[in-house]
Amino acid sequence: MTDTTDRTGAAARADRTARIPRSAATDRAAAADRVAGTGPAATTDRAAELATLFPALHAPQYWTWGRYDAQFSTALPPDELVTNIHLVGFTGDGLVVLCRDERDHWFLPGGTREDRESVESCLVRELREEAGARLLGEPVWLGAHRCVTEDTEPYRPWQPHPEKAWLWGWGEVAVDSDPTNPDDGEQVVEVRAVEPAEAQRLLLDGHEAWWGELIGLAVELRERPSAD
């Protein structure tokens, strides 16, 4: 994206700000944020910590199948860029729900957003279609891959192009029916709830290393208090 900031004006504003003395109240607020794990500095520190813990996930990627340059970030993209949503779904005993299709390919439930479909509606629909599952609460968004494709046309006419985003989340789910398996989707032949380590192993058979780290990130954020 082209940076159109007026750098002369921005520099002058920065100089003026630098000359304003910090108040004791400001210092106390910043210290409180650090202790509580909140505030802009804490958010930045937390993102840097997660990037260190999960380096393969945060590394620049090239997705050959879609001719995408992709970069993961815990910062969420604008809604209008989100074209795909996937979930690390946890059962009540902490198992991860995976789907296996007719190609013997394991994957996390989720898929492509339809025209004018909300993120939440897409997730609910895809969980039912691929895993026979339903959400038991609000999803928690892990982050997204921001992607730029080399293709000349969007995958579907209503999608943004050439930039798009794949949104990843985790949530508590119940698997209480069979997948509906619509004709235009993956044909799921098995849904299995497994320990996180087993989910990582199954996903890494045919996937790159960052898929395992995505499960690790979901487990990490599920087990720690929110920094929001």
XYZ file of N, CA and C in Angstrom:
684
model
N 0.848 -1.196 0.000
C 0.000 0.000 0.000
C 0.881 1.241 0.000
N 0.548 2.208 -0.835
C 1.332 3.439 -0.925
C 1.089 4.319 0.288
N 2.188 4.805 0.873
C 2.090 5.697 2.015
C 1.973 7.129 1.507
N 0.799 7.735 1.713
C 0.568 9.094 1.212
C 0.657 10.126 2.327
N 1.265 9.754 3.460
C 1.385 10.681 4.585
C 2.229 11.896 4.205
N 1.788 13.078 4.648
C 2.591 14.296 4.488
C 3.706 14.240 5.521
N 4.914 13.833 5.093
C 5.972 13.590 6.059
C 6.487 14.888 6.672
N 6.389 15.967 5.946
C 6.829 17.237 6.527
C 5.944 17.613 7.698
N 4.621 17.534 7.504
C 3.698 17.842 8.589
C 3.802 16.852 9.714
N 3.983 15.572 9.375
C 4.083 14.545 10.413
C 5.316 14.773 11.261
N 6.442 15.142 10.626
C 7.669 15.392 11.381
C 7.503 16.574 12.317
N 6.841 17.630 11.845
C 6.625 18.797 12.696
C 5.755 18.432 13.895
N 4.708 17.635 13.666
C 3.849 17.231 14.789
C 4.619 16.381 15.773
N 5.487 15.485 15.250
C 6.281 14.636 16.139
C 7.227 15.476 16.984
N 7.837 16.526 16.365
C 8.742 17.397 17.120
C 7.995 18.121 18.227
N 6.780 18.602 17.912
C 6.003 19.309 18.937
C 5.643 18.369 20.068
N 5.261 17.117 19.711
C 4.878 16.154 20.736
C 6.053 15.815 21.629
N 7.248 15.695 21.032
C 8.432 15.332 21.807
C 8.764 16.388 22.844
N 8.375 17.660 22.605
C 8.698 18.728 23.545
C 7.673 18.847 24.671
N 6.578 18.088 24.606
C 5.573 18.145 25.663
C 5.987 17.217 26.786
N 6.196 17.719 28.003
C 6.637 16.850 29.099
C 5.539 15.873 29.479
N 5.945 14.628 29.795
C 4.998 13.621 30.251
C 4.571 13.950 31.670
N 3.289 13.836 31.936
C 2.797 14.088 33.283
C 2.977 12.846 34.146
N 2.929 13.062 35.444
C 3.008 11.934 36.367
C 1.833 10.988 36.154
N 0.670 11.565 35.848
C -0.509 10.732 35.613
C -0.315 9.838 34.395
N 0.292 10.397 33.335
C 0.568 9.599 32.134
C 1.521 8.459 32.449
N 2.565 8.754 33.219
C 3.522 7.721 33.601
C 2.845 6.624 34.422
N 1.970 7.017 35.343
C 1.284 6.029 36.179
C 0.363 5.166 35.323
N -0.300 5.781 34.349
C -1.207 5.017 33.484
C -0.437 3.996 32.659
N 0.725 4.418 32.136
C 1.533 3.493 31.345
C 2.033 2.337 32.196
N 2.438 2.657 33.429
C 2.890 1.596 34.331
C 1.760 0.623 34.655
N 0.573 1.170 34.882
C -0.574 0.300 35.161
C -0.880 -0.607 33.984
N -0.759 -0.074 32.773
C -0.973 -0.896 31.576
C 0.020 -2.044 31.522
N 1.281 -1.756 31.871
C 2.287 -2.807 31.803
C 1.987 -3.908 32.800
N 1.567 -3.530 34.010
C 1.244 -4.516 35.032
C 0.032 -5.340 34.626
N -0.993 -4.677 34.094
C -2.238 -5.360 33.743
C -2.149 -6.104 32.419
N -1.108 -5.812 31.628
C -1.019 -6.433 30.306
C -1.973 -5.834 29.310
N -2.245 -4.527 29.446
C -3.169 -3.852 28.538
C -2.496 -2.622 27.966
N -3.219 -1.923 27.072
C -2.696 -0.704 26.488
C -1.903 -0.975 25.225
N -1.606 0.081 24.450
C -0.912 -0.093 23.162
C 0.438 -0.772 23.286
N 1.243 -0.388 24.299
C 2.571 -0.993 24.441
C 2.457 -2.481 24.732
N 1.497 -2.848 25.598
C 1.321 -4.259 25.925
C 0.855 -5.050 24.721
N -0.029 -4.450 23.908
C -0.504 -5.127 22.706
C 0.646 -5.385 21.752
N 1.524 -4.385 21.574
C 2.688 -4.538 20.703
C 3.629 -5.598 21.247
N 3.880 -5.575 22.558
C 4.764 -6.557 23.181
C 4.210 -7.963 23.028
N 2.907 -8.082 23.175
C 2.275 -9.394 23.082
C 2.383 -9.944 21.662
N 2.164 -9.094 20.666
C 2.289 -9.520 19.278
C 3.715 -9.967 18.985
N 4.702 -9.220 19.495
C 6.096 -9.589 19.281
C 6.420 -10.909 19.960
N 5.860 -11.119 21.152
C 6.078 -12.378 21.870
C 5.521 -13.559 21.072
N 4.311 -13.402 20.539
C 3.687 -14.483 19.774
C 4.451 -14.761 18.485
N 4.986 -13.712 17.859
C 5.781 -13.904 16.643
C 7.047 -14.700 16.946
N 7.613 -14.501 18.133
C 8.800 -15.254 18.536
C 8.452 -16.702 18.845
N 7.309 -16.915 19.486
C 6.884 -18.270 19.840
C 6.503 -19.092 18.622
N 5.964 -18.436 17.585
C 5.455 -19.145 16.416
C 6.063 -18.540 15.137
N 7.367 -18.759 14.929
C 8.060 -18.093 13.820
C 7.618 -18.559 12.441
N 7.308 -19.836 12.266
C 6.891 -20.317 10.944
C 5.562 -19.692 10.535
N 4.653 -19.544 11.489
C 3.355 -18.943 11.210
C 3.498 -17.488 10.794
N 4.412 -16.763 11.422
C 4.578 -15.336 11.164
C 5.541 -15.036 10.014
N 6.190 -16.047 9.464
C 7.132 -15.820 8.369
C 6.393 -15.552 7.057
N 6.967 -14.763 6.163
C 6.354 -14.562 4.841
C 6.207 -15.903 4.124
N 5.100 -16.073 3.427
C 4.810 -17.346 2.763
C 4.407 -17.098 1.316
N 4.538 -18.167 0.521
C 3.997 -18.152 -0.837
C 3.126 -19.388 -0.987
N 1.831 -19.188 -1.228
C 0.884 -20.286 -1.384
C 0.764 -20.586 -2.881
N 1.440 -21.637 -3.312
C 1.522 -21.960 -4.733
C 0.153 -22.207 -5.343
N -0.718 -22.892 -4.605
C -2.029 -23.279 -5.154
C -2.863 -22.065 -5.559
N -2.695 -20.946 -4.881
C -3.455 -19.754 -5.220
C -2.605 -18.613 -5.743
N -1.265 -18.894 -5.877
C -0.329 -17.857 -6.333
C -0.406 -16.621 -5.439
N -0.407 -16.888 -4.107
C -0.530 -15.824 -3.114
C 0.793 -15.596 -2.390
N 1.173 -14.341 -2.242
C 2.116 -13.949 -1.200
C 1.288 -13.693 0.050
N 1.640 -14.353 1.154
C 0.821 -14.285 2.368
C 1.679 -13.942 3.572
N 1.105 -13.157 4.473
C 1.777 -12.762 5.711
C 0.774 -12.786 6.848
N 1.080 -13.562 7.897
C 0.187 -13.644 9.055
C 0.464 -12.512 10.029
N -0.614 -12.030 10.659
C -0.506 -11.040 11.728
C -1.664 -11.237 12.693
N -1.405 -10.979 13.965
C -2.491 -11.018 14.945
C -3.390 -9.789 14.834
N -2.949 -8.770 14.092
C -3.815 -7.614 13.823
C -4.889 -8.038 12.827
N -6.141 -7.687 13.109
C -7.239 -8.132 12.263
C -7.414 -7.224 11.055
N -7.756 -7.799 9.907
C -7.922 -7.014 8.679
C -9.291 -6.353 8.633
N -9.497 -5.401 7.735
C -10.843 -4.848 7.528
C -11.798 -5.948 7.066
N -13.049 -5.833 7.483
C -14.050 -6.842 7.149
C -14.146 -7.073 5.642
N -14.027 -6.012 4.862
C -14.228 -6.148 3.417
C -13.125 -6.955 2.733
N -11.999 -7.195 3.395
C -10.937 -8.002 2.815
C -11.069 -9.487 3.144
N -11.888 -9.821 4.138
C -11.981 -11.217 4.592
C -12.805 -12.041 3.616
N -12.148 -13.035 3.012
C -12.841 -13.916 2.063
C -12.966 -15.339 2.582
N -12.137 -15.726 3.543
C -12.133 -17.098 4.052
C -12.007 -17.090 5.562
N -12.756 -17.979 6.216
C -12.767 -18.062 7.673
C -12.606 -19.516 8.087
N -11.680 -19.774 9.021
C -11.468 -21.132 9.534
C -11.340 -21.080 11.054
N -11.700 -22.197 11.696
C -11.763 -22.231 13.160
C -11.009 -23.429 13.718
N -10.222 -23.156 14.767
C -9.729 -24.227 15.631
C -10.821 -24.436 16.681
N -11.625 -25.478 16.482
C -12.753 -25.725 17.369
C -12.373 -26.674 18.488
N -12.601 -26.248 19.729
C -12.293 -27.064 20.901
C -13.573 -27.654 21.482
N -13.551 -28.951 21.781
C -14.645 -29.574 22.511
C -14.502 -29.249 23.993
N -15.494 -29.640 24.784
C -15.476 -29.312 26.203
C -14.283 -29.863 26.946
N -13.712 -30.968 26.474
C -12.542 -31.543 27.137
C -11.233 -31.145 26.461
N -11.267 -30.080 25.643
C -10.044 -29.513 25.092
C -9.504 -30.200 23.859
N -10.308 -31.055 23.225
C -9.877 -31.693 21.990
C -10.140 -30.766 20.805
N -9.373 -30.942 19.731
C -9.483 -30.111 18.531
C -10.235 -30.887 17.454
N -11.206 -30.241 16.835
C -12.038 -30.876 15.816
C -11.385 -30.730 14.443
N -11.142 -31.862 13.785
C -10.597 -31.886 12.437
C -11.545 -32.635 11.507
N -11.435 -32.317 10.215
C -12.236 -32.977 9.183
C -11.295 -33.665 8.200
N -11.754 -34.811 7.678
C -10.995 -35.520 6.643
C -11.885 -35.673 5.418
N -11.355 -35.301 4.245
C -12.159 -35.390 3.028
C -11.852 -36.670 2.264
N -12.490 -36.824 1.127
C -12.363 -38.053 0.350
C -10.980 -38.246 -0.237
N -10.141 -37.205 -0.216
C -8.749 -37.326 -0.674
C -7.820 -37.764 0.451
N -8.378 -38.067 1.638
C -7.627 -38.403 2.844
C -6.812 -37.209 3.337
N -7.404 -36.036 3.208
C -6.763 -34.767 3.544
C -7.428 -34.210 4.806
N -6.645 -33.980 5.867
C -7.158 -33.418 7.115
C -7.111 -31.899 7.066
N -8.132 -31.251 7.609
C -8.168 -29.785 7.583
C -9.049 -29.255 8.713
N -8.873 -27.964 9.000
C -9.715 -27.273 9.969
C -11.006 -26.834 9.291
N -12.148 -26.990 9.944
C -13.400 -26.572 9.306
C -13.419 -25.073 9.026
N -14.021 -24.732 7.904
C -14.115 -23.337 7.479
C -14.128 -23.275 5.975
N -14.243 -22.083 5.440
C -14.273 -21.979 3.999
C -14.500 -20.579 3.502
N -15.015 -20.502 2.288
C -15.127 -19.241 1.559
C -16.434 -18.524 1.882
N -16.317 -17.250 2.104
C -17.457 -16.396 2.403
C -18.279 -16.152 1.133
N -19.591 -16.257 1.254
C -20.473 -16.006 0.117
C -20.712 -14.507 -0.060
N -21.284 -14.142 -1.186
C -21.572 -12.739 -1.475
C -22.498 -12.160 -0.399
N -22.093 -11.058 0.218
C -22.843 -10.331 1.241
C -23.057 -11.149 2.523
N -22.319 -12.205 2.708
C -22.436 -13.023 3.909
C -21.546 -12.449 5.005
N -22.045 -12.388 6.225
C -21.231 -11.897 7.329
C -20.205 -12.953 7.732
N -19.158 -12.508 8.414
C -18.129 -13.428 8.899
C -18.758 -14.469 9.823
N -19.614 -14.012 10.741
C -20.223 -14.916 11.707
C -21.119 -15.945 11.026
N -21.915 -15.508 10.038
C -22.803 -16.430 9.329
C -22.009 -17.457 8.527
N -20.911 -17.006 7.928
C -20.059 -17.918 7.178
C -19.500 -19.000 8.095
N -19.024 -18.595 9.253
C -18.440 -19.556 10.181
C -19.478 -20.569 10.647
N -20.663 -20.109 11.014
C -21.730 -21.014 11.450
C -22.068 -22.008 10.342
N -22.202 -21.519 9.127
C -22.552 -22.379 7.995
C -21.466 -23.411 7.722
N -20.209 -22.973 7.690
C -19.118 -23.882 7.367
C -18.932 -24.948 8.447
N -19.113 -24.582 9.701
C -19.010 -25.574 10.769
C -20.054 -26.673 10.594
N -21.274 -26.287 10.241
C -22.337 -27.266 10.051
C -22.081 -28.115 8.811
N -21.647 -27.486 7.725
C -21.430 -28.213 6.477
C -20.292 -29.222 6.581
N -19.190 -28.829 7.225
C -17.986 -29.659 7.184
C -17.769 -30.507 8.425
N -18.271 -30.058 9.583
C -17.994 -30.784 10.827
C -19.244 -31.222 11.565
N -20.437 -30.820 11.106
C -21.635 -31.118 11.875
C -21.557 -30.519 13.268
N -20.947 -29.321 13.362
C -20.663 -28.700 14.651
C -21.363 -27.351 14.768
N -21.521 -26.906 16.008
C -22.080 -25.588 16.278
C -21.241 -24.889 17.343
N -21.195 -23.581 17.236
C -20.485 -22.763 18.216
C -21.241 -22.728 19.537
N -20.493 -22.763 20.636
C -21.091 -22.657 21.960
C -20.896 -21.274 22.565
N -20.270 -20.394 21.839
C -20.027 -19.030 22.310
C -19.417 -18.227 21.181
N -18.987 -17.017 21.497
C -18.384 -16.162 20.485
C -17.001 -16.691 20.095
N -16.655 -16.677 18.800
C -15.300 -17.055 18.410
C -14.295 -15.998 18.861
N -13.064 -16.419 19.054
C -11.962 -15.510 19.373
C -11.021 -15.526 18.180
N -10.755 -14.363 17.617
C -9.950 -14.301 16.395
C -8.472 -14.322 16.737
N -7.764 -15.259 16.119
C -6.330 -15.406 16.332
C -5.538 -14.395 15.522
N -6.018 -14.082 14.333
C -5.324 -13.203 13.405
C -5.712 -13.583 11.989
N -4.932 -13.125 11.034
C -5.276 -13.374 9.638
C -4.026 -13.366 8.781
N -4.112 -14.089 7.681
C -3.125 -13.964 6.615
C -3.613 -12.908 5.633
N -2.831 -11.874 5.448
C -3.098 -10.905 4.382
C -2.396 -11.412 3.134
N -3.143 -11.553 2.057
C -2.647 -12.200 0.846
C -2.778 -11.268 -0.361
N -1.832 -11.379 -1.255
C -1.892 -10.698 -2.547
C -1.625 -11.742 -3.622
N -2.548 -11.882 -4.565
C -2.425 -12.900 -5.594
C -1.836 -12.343 -6.888
N -1.187 -13.236 -7.625
C -0.680 -12.885 -8.947
C -1.739 -13.089 -10.023
N -2.837 -13.742 -9.685
C -3.885 -13.995 -10.672
C -4.497 -12.683 -11.156
N -4.984 -12.702 -12.360
C -5.548 -11.479 -12.940
C -7.015 -11.275 -12.571
N -7.697 -12.330 -12.132
C -9.109 -12.255 -11.781
C -9.329 -12.796 -10.369
N -10.333 -12.283 -9.646
C -10.634 -12.833 -8.323
C -11.187 -14.248 -8.433
N -11.054 -15.021 -7.354
C -11.564 -16.393 -7.316
C -13.069 -16.418 -7.547
N -13.770 -15.443 -6.943
C -15.194 -15.272 -7.190
C -15.447 -13.789 -7.465
N -16.433 -13.464 -8.315
C -16.571 -12.084 -8.796
C -16.717 -11.030 -7.708
N -17.333 -11.372 -6.584
C -17.600 -10.371 -5.548
C -16.425 -10.181 -4.580
N -15.365 -10.970 -4.736
C -14.265 -10.894 -3.783
C -13.327 -9.728 -4.092
N -12.671 -9.193 -3.056
C -11.664 -8.155 -3.289
C -10.504 -8.733 -4.096
N -9.828 -7.874 -4.825
C -8.741 -8.337 -5.688
C -7.779 -7.175 -5.950
N -6.469 -7.401 -5.918
C -5.769 -8.668 -5.736
C -5.488 -9.015 -4.282
N -5.885 -8.142 -3.331
C -5.616 -8.395 -1.918
C -6.839 -8.997 -1.248
N -6.602 -9.954 -0.348
C -7.671 -10.569 0.415
C -7.090 -11.033 1.747
N -7.937 -11.557 2.611
C -7.469 -12.008 3.923
C -8.164 -13.303 4.321
N -7.375 -14.199 4.908
C -7.884 -15.435 5.504
C -7.884 -15.238 7.015
N -9.059 -15.353 7.608
C -9.240 -15.106 9.035
C -9.244 -16.428 9.792
N -8.486 -16.465 10.895
C -8.374 -17.668 11.723
C -8.865 -17.366 13.131
N -9.592 -18.308 13.725
C -10.073 -18.115 15.083
C -10.102 -19.421 15.855
N -10.448 -19.306 17.121
C -10.724 -20.504 17.911
C -12.041 -20.295 18.640
N -12.670 -21.401 19.011
C -13.932 -21.306 19.730
C -14.312 -22.654 20.312
N -15.219 -22.590 21.272
C -15.767 -23.819 21.867
C -16.903 -24.307 20.983
N -16.903 -25.607 20.666
C -17.902 -26.160 19.765
C -18.461 -27.465 20.307
N -19.607 -27.835 19.778
C -20.191 -29.160 20.024
C -20.427 -29.813 18.680
N -19.939 -31.038 18.520
C -20.194 -31.817 17.309
C -21.427 -32.664 17.584
N -22.568 -32.271 16.994
C -23.826 -32.903 17.356
C -24.644 -33.387 16.160
N -24.023 -33.436 14.967
C -24.722 -33.956 13.792
C -23.699 -34.374 12.754
N -24.166 -34.937 11.662
C -23.273 -35.270 10.554
C -23.033 -34.024 9.697
N -21.875 -33.941 9.028
C -21.665 -32.853 8.069
C -22.746 -32.870 6.996
N -23.187 -31.702 6.574
C -24.215 -31.656 5.534
C -23.648 -31.875 4.141
N -22.343 -31.671 3.965
C -21.654 -31.971 2.706
C -22.381 -31.456 1.457
N -22.510 -30.136 1.311
C -23.126 -29.620 0.076
C -22.313 -30.019 -1.147
N -22.960 -30.090 -2.277
C -22.314 -30.581 -3.496
C -21.112 -29.742 -3.915
N -21.133 -28.423 -3.603
C -20.053 -27.551 -4.067
C -18.931 -27.404 -3.042
N -18.933 -28.243 -1.993
C -17.897 -28.161 -0.978
C -17.079 -29.429 -0.894
N -16.068 -29.423 0.017
C -15.315 -30.639 0.260
C -16.262 -31.722 0.788
N -16.074 -32.940 0.326
C -16.899 -34.053 0.793
C -16.208 -34.704 1.980
N -16.707 -34.402 3.168
C -16.088 -34.866 4.405
C -16.520 -36.294 4.685
N -15.536 -37.156 4.949
C -15.830 -38.560 5.234
C -15.604 -38.905 6.697
N -14.943 -38.011 7.442
C -14.703 -38.280 8.866
C -14.513 -36.962 9.606
N -15.090 -36.889 10.787
C -14.847 -35.788 11.719
C -14.293 -36.411 12.984
N -13.184 -35.872 13.445
C -12.517 -36.474 14.603
C -12.082 -35.374 15.567
N -12.299 -35.594 16.861
C -11.816 -34.698 17.906
C -10.603 -35.346 18.563
N -9.465 -34.655 18.507
C -8.199 -35.242 18.952
C -7.456 -34.266 19.857
N -6.479 -34.784 20.576
C -5.610 -33.929 21.379
C -4.888 -32.931 20.470
N -4.583 -31.724 20.979
C -3.908 -30.732 20.140
C -2.640 -31.252 19.467
N -1.833 -32.033 20.186
C -0.602 -32.555 19.583
C -0.916 -33.484 18.414
N -1.990 -34.285 18.530
C -2.385 -35.153 17.435
C -2.946 -34.332 16.273
N -3.669 -33.259 16.580
C -4.155 -32.369 15.520
C -2.990 -31.774 14.746
N -1.952 -31.360 15.449
C -0.768 -30.834 14.773
C -0.144 -31.883 13.871
N -0.040 -33.122 14.371
C 0.572 -34.190 13.579
C -0.230 -34.462 12.307
N -1.552 -34.553 12.437
C -2.389 -34.848 11.278
C -2.343 -33.713 10.250
N -2.358 -32.469 10.727
C -2.329 -31.339 9.800
C -0.983 -31.211 9.093
N 0.091 -31.615 9.758
C 1.413 -31.485 9.150
C 1.663 -32.537 8.077
N 0.797 -33.538 7.990
C 0.895 -34.507 6.905
C 0.231 -33.912 5.666
N 1.039 -33.237 4.863
C 0.516 -32.589 3.671
C 0.396 -31.082 3.789
N 0.726 -30.520 4.970
C 0.707 -29.075 5.161
C 2.087 -28.592 5.575
N 2.287 -27.281 5.478
C 3.536 -26.682 5.925
C 3.533 -26.532 7.449
N 4.725 -26.235 7.998
C 4.925 -26.226 9.448
C 4.020 -25.226 10.157
N 3.641 -24.143 9.474
C 2.872 -23.104 10.159
C 1.498 -23.601 10.591
N 0.976 -24.655 9.950
C -0.322 -25.192 10.374
C -0.247 -25.734 11.800
N 0.848 -26.413 12.110
C 1.024 -26.889 13.480
C 1.123 -25.746 14.463
N 1.818 -24.682 14.055
C 1.950 -23.522 14.937
C 0.617 -22.798 15.107
N -0.253 -22.861 14.104
C -1.575 -22.251 14.241
C -2.354 -22.921 15.370
N -2.272 -24.255 15.448
C -2.898 -24.969 16.568
C -2.252 -24.549 17.880
N -0.925 -24.441 17.872
C -0.220 -24.015 19.082
C -0.640 -22.632 19.536
N -0.829 -21.707 18.594
C -1.281 -20.364 18.934
C -2.673 -20.395 19.544
N -3.566 -21.211 18.975
C -4.923 -21.314 19.520
C -4.894 -21.846 20.951
N -4.076 -22.856 21.199
C -3.957 -23.412 22.552
C -3.388 -22.362 23.502
N -2.356 -21.651 23.058
C -1.710 -20.617 23.883
C -2.708 -19.541 24.295
N -3.478 -19.032 23.345
C -4.394 -17.930 23.647
C -5.633 -18.411 24.403
N -6.015 -19.660 24.201
C -7.151 -20.206 24.956
C -6.798 -20.365 26.436
N -5.531 -20.634 26.727
C -5.126 -20.928 28.104
C -4.668 -19.700 28.874
N -4.452 -18.579 28.188
C -3.988 -17.380 28.902
C -5.091 -16.323 28.927
N -5.067 -15.447 29.927
C -6.063 -14.368 29.978
C -5.922 -13.445 28.785
N -7.050 -12.851 28.363
C -7.021 -11.907 27.257
C -6.267 -10.664 27.657
N -5.552 -10.090 26.683
C -4.846 -8.816 26.921
C -5.666 -7.643 26.459
N -6.901 -7.897 26.017
C -7.740 -6.800 25.526
C -8.271 -5.959 26.669
